[in-house]
Coordinates of C-alpha atoms in Angstrom, one line a residue:
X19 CA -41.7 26.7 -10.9
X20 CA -38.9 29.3 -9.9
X21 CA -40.3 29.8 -6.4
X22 CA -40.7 25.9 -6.0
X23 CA -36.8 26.0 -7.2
X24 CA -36.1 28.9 -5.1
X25 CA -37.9 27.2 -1.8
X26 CA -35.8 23.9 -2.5
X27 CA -32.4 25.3 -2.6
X28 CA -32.9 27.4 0.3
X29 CA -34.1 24.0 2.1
X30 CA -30.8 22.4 0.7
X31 CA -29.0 25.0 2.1
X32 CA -30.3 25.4 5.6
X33 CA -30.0 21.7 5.4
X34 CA -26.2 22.0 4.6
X35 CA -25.9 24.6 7.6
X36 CA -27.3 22.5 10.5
X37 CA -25.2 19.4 9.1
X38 CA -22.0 21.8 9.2
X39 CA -22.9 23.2 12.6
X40 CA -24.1 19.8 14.3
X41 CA -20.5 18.3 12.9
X42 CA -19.0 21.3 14.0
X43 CA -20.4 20.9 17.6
X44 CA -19.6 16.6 17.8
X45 CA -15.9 18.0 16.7
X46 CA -15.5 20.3 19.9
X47 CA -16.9 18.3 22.3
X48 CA -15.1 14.9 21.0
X49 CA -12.3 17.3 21.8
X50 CA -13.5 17.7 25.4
X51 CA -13.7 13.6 25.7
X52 CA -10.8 12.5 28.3
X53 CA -10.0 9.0 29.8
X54 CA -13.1 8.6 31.9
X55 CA -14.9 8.5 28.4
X56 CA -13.1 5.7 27.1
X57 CA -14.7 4.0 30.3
X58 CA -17.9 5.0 28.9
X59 CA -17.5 3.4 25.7
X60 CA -16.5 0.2 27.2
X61 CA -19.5 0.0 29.3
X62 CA -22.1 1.1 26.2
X63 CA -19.5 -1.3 23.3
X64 CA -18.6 -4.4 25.2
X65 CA -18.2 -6.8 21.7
X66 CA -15.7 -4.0 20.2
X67 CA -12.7 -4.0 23.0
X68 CA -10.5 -7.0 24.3
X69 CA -8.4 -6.3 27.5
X70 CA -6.5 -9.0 29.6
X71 CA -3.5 -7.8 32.9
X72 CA -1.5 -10.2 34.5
X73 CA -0.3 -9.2 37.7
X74 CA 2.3 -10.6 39.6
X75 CA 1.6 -14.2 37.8
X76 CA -2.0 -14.1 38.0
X77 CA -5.1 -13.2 35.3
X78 CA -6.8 -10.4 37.3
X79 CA -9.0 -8.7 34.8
X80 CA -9.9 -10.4 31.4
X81 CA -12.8 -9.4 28.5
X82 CA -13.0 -11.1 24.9
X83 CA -10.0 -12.4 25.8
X84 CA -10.1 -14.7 23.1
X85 CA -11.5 -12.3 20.3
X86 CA -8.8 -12.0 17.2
X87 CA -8.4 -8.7 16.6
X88 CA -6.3 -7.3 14.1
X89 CA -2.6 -5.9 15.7
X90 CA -1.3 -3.0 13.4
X91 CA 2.0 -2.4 14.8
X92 CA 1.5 -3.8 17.9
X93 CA 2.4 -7.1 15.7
X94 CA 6.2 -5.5 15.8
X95 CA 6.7 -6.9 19.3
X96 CA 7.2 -10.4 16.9
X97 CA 9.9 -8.8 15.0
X98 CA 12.1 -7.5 18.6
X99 CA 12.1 -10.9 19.8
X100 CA 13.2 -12.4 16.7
X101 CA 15.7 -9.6 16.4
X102 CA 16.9 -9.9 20.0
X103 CA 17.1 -13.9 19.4
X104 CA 19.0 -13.1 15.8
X105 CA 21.5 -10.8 18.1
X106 CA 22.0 -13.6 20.2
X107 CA 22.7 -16.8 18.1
X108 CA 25.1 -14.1 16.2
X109 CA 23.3 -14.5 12.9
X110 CA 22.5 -10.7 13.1
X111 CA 25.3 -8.1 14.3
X112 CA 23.4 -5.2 16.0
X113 CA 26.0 -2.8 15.4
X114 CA 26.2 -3.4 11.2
X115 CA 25.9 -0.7 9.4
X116 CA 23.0 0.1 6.7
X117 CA 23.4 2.8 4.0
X118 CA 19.9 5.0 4.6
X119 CA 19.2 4.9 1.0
X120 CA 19.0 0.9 1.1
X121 CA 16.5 1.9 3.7
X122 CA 14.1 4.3 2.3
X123 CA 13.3 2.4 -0.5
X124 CA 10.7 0.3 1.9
X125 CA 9.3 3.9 2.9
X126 CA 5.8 4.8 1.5
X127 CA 4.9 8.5 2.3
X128 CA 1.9 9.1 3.8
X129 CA 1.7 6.1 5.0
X130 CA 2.6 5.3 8.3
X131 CA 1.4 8.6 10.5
X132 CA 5.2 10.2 9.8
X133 CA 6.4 8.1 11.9
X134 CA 9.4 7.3 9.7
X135 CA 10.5 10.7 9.0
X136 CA 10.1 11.3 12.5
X137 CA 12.4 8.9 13.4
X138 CA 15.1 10.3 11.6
X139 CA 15.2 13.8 12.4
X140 CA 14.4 13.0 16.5
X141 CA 17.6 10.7 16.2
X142 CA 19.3 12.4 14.0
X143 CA 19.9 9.6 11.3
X144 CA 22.6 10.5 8.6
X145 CA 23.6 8.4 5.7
X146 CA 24.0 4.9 7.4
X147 CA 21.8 3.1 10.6
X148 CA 23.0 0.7 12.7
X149 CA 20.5 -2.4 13.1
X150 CA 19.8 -1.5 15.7
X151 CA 18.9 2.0 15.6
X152 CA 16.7 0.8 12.4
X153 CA 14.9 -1.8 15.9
X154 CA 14.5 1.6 17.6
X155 CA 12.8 3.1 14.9
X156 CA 10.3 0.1 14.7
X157 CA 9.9 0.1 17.9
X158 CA 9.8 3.7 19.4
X159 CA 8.9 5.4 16.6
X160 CA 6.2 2.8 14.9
X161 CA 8.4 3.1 11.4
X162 CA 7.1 1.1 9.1
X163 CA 10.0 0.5 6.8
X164 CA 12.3 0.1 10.0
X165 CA 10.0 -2.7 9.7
X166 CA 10.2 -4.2 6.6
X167 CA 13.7 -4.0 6.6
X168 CA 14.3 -6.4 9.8
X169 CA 11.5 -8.8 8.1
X170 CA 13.2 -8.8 5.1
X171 CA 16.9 -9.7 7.6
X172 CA 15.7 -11.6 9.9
X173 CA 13.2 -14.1 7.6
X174 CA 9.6 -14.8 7.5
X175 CA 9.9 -17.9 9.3
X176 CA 12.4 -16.4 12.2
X177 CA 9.4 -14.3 13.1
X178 CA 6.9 -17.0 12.9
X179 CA 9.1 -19.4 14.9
X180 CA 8.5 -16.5 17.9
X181 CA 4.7 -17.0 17.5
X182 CA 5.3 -20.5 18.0
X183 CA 7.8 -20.6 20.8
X184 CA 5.5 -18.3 23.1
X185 CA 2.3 -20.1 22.2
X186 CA 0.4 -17.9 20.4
X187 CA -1.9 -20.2 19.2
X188 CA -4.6 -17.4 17.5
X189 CA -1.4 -15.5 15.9
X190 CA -2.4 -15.1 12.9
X191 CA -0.3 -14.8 9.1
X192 CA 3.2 -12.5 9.2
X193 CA 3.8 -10.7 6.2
X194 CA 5.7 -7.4 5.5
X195 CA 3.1 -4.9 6.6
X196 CA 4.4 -1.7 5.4
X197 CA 4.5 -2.6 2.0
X198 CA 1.1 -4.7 1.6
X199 CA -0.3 -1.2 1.5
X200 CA 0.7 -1.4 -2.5
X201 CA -1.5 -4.4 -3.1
X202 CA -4.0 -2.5 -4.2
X203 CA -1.8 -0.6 -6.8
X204 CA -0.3 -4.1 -7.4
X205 CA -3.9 -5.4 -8.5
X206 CA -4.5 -2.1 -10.3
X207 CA -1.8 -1.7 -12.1
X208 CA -0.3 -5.1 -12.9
X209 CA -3.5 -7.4 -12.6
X210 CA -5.5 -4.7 -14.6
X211 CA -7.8 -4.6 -11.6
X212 CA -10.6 -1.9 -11.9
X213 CA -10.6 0.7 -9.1
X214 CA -14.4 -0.2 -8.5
X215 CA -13.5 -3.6 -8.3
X216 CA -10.2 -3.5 -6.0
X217 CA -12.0 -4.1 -3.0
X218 CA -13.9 -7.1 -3.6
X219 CA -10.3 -8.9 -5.0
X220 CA -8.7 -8.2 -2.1
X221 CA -11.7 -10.1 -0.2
X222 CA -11.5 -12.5 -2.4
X223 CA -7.8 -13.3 -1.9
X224 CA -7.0 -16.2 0.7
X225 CA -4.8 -15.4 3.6
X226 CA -1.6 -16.9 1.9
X227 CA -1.9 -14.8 -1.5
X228 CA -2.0 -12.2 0.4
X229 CA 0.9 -13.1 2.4
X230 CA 3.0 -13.5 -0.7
X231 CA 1.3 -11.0 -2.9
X232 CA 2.9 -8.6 0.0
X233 CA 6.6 -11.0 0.3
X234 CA 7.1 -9.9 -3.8
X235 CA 6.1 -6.7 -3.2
X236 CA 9.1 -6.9 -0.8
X237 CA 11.7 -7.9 -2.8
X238 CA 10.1 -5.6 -5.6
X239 CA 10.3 -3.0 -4.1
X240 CA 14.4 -3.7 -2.9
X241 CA 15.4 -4.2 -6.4
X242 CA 13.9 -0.5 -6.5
X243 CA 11.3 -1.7 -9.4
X244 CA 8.2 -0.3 -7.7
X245 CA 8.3 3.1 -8.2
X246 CA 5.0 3.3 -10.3
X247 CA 3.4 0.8 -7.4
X248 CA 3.9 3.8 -5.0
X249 CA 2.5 6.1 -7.3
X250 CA -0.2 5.0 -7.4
X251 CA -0.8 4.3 -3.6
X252 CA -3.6 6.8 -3.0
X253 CA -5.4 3.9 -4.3
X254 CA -5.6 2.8 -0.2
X255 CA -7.9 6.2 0.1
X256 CA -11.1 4.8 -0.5
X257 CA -12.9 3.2 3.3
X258 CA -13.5 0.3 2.5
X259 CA -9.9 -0.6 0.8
X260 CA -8.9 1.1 4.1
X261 CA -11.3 -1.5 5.9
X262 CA -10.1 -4.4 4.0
X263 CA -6.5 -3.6 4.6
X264 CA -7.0 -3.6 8.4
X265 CA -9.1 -6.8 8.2
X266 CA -6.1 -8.9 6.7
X267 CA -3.4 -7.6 9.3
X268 CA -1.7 -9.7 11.3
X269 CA -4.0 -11.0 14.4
X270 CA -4.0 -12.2 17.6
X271 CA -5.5 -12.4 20.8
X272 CA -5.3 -9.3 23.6
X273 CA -4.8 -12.9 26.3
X274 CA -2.1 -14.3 23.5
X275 CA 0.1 -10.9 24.2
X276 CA -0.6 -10.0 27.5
X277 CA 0.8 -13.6 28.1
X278 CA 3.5 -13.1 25.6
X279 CA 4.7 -9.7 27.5
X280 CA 4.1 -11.2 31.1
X281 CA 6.7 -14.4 29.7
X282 CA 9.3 -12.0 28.2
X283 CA 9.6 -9.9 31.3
X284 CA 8.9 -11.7 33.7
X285 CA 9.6 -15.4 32.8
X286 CA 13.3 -16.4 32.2
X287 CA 12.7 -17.1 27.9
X288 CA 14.7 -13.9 27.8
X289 CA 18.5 -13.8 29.6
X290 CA 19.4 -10.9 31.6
X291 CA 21.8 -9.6 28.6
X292 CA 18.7 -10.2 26.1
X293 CA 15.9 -8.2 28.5
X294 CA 18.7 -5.1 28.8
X295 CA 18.4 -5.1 24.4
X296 CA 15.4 -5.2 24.7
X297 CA 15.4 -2.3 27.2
X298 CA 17.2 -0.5 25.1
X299 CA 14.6 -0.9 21.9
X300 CA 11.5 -1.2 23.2
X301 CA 11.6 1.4 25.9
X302 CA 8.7 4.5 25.9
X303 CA 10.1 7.9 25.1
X304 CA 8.9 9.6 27.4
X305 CA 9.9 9.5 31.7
X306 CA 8.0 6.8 33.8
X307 CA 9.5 5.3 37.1
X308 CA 9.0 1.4 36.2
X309 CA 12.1 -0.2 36.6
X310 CA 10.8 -1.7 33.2
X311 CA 8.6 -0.7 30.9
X312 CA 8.0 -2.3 27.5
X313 CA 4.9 -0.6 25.3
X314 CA 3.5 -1.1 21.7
X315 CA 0.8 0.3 20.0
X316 CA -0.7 0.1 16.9
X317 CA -3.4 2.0 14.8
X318 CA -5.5 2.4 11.7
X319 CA -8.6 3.7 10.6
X320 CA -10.8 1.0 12.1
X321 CA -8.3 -0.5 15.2
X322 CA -6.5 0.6 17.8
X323 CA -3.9 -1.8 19.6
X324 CA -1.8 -1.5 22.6
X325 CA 0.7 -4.4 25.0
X326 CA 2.9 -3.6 27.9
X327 CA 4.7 -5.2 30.3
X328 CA 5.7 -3.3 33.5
X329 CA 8.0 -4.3 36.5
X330 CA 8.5 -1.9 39.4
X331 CA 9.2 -2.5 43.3
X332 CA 5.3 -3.8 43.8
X333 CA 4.4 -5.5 40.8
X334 CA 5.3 -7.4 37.6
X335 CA 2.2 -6.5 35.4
X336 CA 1.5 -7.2 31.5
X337 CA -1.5 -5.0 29.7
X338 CA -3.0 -5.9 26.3
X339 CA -6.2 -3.8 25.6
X340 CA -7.2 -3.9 21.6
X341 CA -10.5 -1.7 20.5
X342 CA -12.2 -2.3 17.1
X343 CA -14.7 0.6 15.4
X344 CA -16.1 -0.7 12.3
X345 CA -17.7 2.5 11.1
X346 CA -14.6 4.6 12.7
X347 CA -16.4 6.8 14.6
X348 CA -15.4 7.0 18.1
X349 CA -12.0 5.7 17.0
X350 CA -11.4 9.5 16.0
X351 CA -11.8 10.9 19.8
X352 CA -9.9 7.5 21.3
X353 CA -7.4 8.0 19.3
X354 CA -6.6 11.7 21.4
X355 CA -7.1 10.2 24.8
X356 CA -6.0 6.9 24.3
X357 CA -2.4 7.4 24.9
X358 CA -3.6 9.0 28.8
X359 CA -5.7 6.0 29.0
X360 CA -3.1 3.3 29.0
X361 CA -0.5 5.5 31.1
X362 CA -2.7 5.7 33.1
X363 CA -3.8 2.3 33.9
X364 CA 0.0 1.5 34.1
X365 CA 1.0 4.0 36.4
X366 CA -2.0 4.9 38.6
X367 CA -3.6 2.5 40.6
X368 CA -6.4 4.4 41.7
X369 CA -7.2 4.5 37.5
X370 CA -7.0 1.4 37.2
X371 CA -9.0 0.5 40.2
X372 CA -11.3 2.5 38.2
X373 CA -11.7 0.4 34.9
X374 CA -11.3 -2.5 37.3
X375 CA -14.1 -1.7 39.4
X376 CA -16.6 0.4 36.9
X377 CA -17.0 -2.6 34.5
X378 CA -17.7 -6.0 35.2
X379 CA -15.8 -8.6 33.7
X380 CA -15.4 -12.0 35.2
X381 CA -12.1 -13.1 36.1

């Protein structure tokens, strides 16, 4: 009986050993994975990506074009226009001053990649923000409370009025998205929700409870009365809350914002004054020789979201390209090349000559 015991854990363990080493292996050469491989994965996933470019007024490369996918933070190009619109009907000064503290009370740590904290520090934020600055940090850093905060100014049904105006007709719910992370502490903790059971709620819930489940949350959290709400927020650890989460995000169509980013720069929706605020918070960080470039990205576990628009001395050209992994597997070597990938296809013609030319999509 010992030996048979004996014989099984060494099996267990050799077992364990050429799991840890076969991991160990996919993790170095997912490290190796550049651009080109993204290529690949088009070619071999064709239902799990959405791309559509305008150039120079015309649709010259289009795939699941009309596929919702879910946005992440790529949504936040809703909540510049409806800023830059606020700005200009004056019902929004960008230069008013916020007290930082005001401000942090919409931040969840751990919850949105650093991106807040980075924000601050890079830019040096003190005790007050201009609105403005707090667009920047939406915009160039991805901060989510930057975010909430401007949807909590500017009104739900400001931003929605933007979906409307551009026509984009598979836009789907606008809610506060930094804070819906709480929802499942809310359910937990104030619905007496079990943990096992979280997941299948928040399936259950239609689109507009959610929507206003995450609108109180809002104000909740403002009135600084959701303290044990973010407490418990390591409730969002588990995949398949993680899953569900990215499922009820804000959606739209890649076509819906490549259209939306062709219109703003290169329609005339926008004024001269309005496109120049816009330069000023929606610009990359880093160096590019566009005489425009507009860029937004967005990310979670299971999505990975990006729209452009770029104007130079050749071209006026708009870029959405949205990938969905279900099981979040390829998602985690994407995510390092990604950021190559859409430079890239932006700046380097012979690239994107490349995509255009290696897959076949019809026009």
């Amino acid at each position: 009986m010992l030996k048979i015991i004996v014989i099984s854990s060494l099996v267990l363990l050799g077992l364990f050993i050429i799991f840890i080493l076969g991991a160990k292996y996919s993790l170095q050469r997912n490290r190796k994975k550049t651009k080109d491989d993204i290529i690949t994965f088009m070619k071999k996933n064709p239902e799990d990506w959405s791309l559509s470019v305008i150039q120079n007024g015309e649709v010259v490369m289009q795939h699941n074009e009309d596929t919702v996918f879910p946005l992440a933070s790529t949504v936040k190009i809703l909540h510049a226009v409806a800023f830059i619109e606020a700005v200009s009907e004056q019902r929004l000064d960008p230069e008013e001053v916020v007290a930082i503290k005001d401000l942090n009370l919409l931040y969840i740590p751990n919850t949105d990649g650093n991106a807040h904290t980075e924000w601050k520090e890079r830019e040096h934020i003190g005790d007050e923000v201009t609105l403005k600055q707090i667009a920047q940090g939406m915009m160039k850093y991805s901060s989510n409370a930057c975010t909430d905060y401007l949807y909590y100014r500017l009104g739900k049904k400001a931003i929605e009025q933007v979906a409307i105006k551009y026509e984009l007709t598979q836009q789907t719910a606008i809610f506060p998205i930094g804070v819906a992370v709480l929802i499942p502490s809310y359910l937990h903790i104030e619905e007496q929700v079990t943990k096992k059971a979280l997941a299948k709620t928040m399936q259950q819930l239609t689109s507009e409870e959610y929507a206003q489940i995450a609108d109180n949350l809002l104000h909740k959290i403002l009135r600084n009365e959701a303290e044990s709400l973010k407490e418990h927020v390591s409730l969002i650890a588990p995949r398949k809350i993680q899953k569900e989460i990215t499922k009820r995000l804000p959606a739209a169509t890649s076509q819906n914002y490549a259209t939306f980013m062709y219109e703003l720069g290169a329609g005339d929706s926008l004024s001269n004054e309005e496109q120049e605020r816009f330069d000023e918070i929606m610009g990359p960080l880093y160096e590019h020789d566009a005489i425009r470039l507009w860029t937004k990205g967005g990310s979670t576990m299971y999505v990975l979201t990006y729209a452009a628009f770029q104007q130079n001395e050749k071209e006026q050209l708009s870029y959405a390209f949205f990938i969905e992994d279900t099981v979040s597997v390829d998602l985690m070597w994407i995510t390092n090349c990604i950021a190559d990938f859409h430079k890239s296809f932006l700046q380097d013609n012979t690239f994107r000559n490349k995509v255009c030319h290696t897959i076949t999509i019809p026009k």
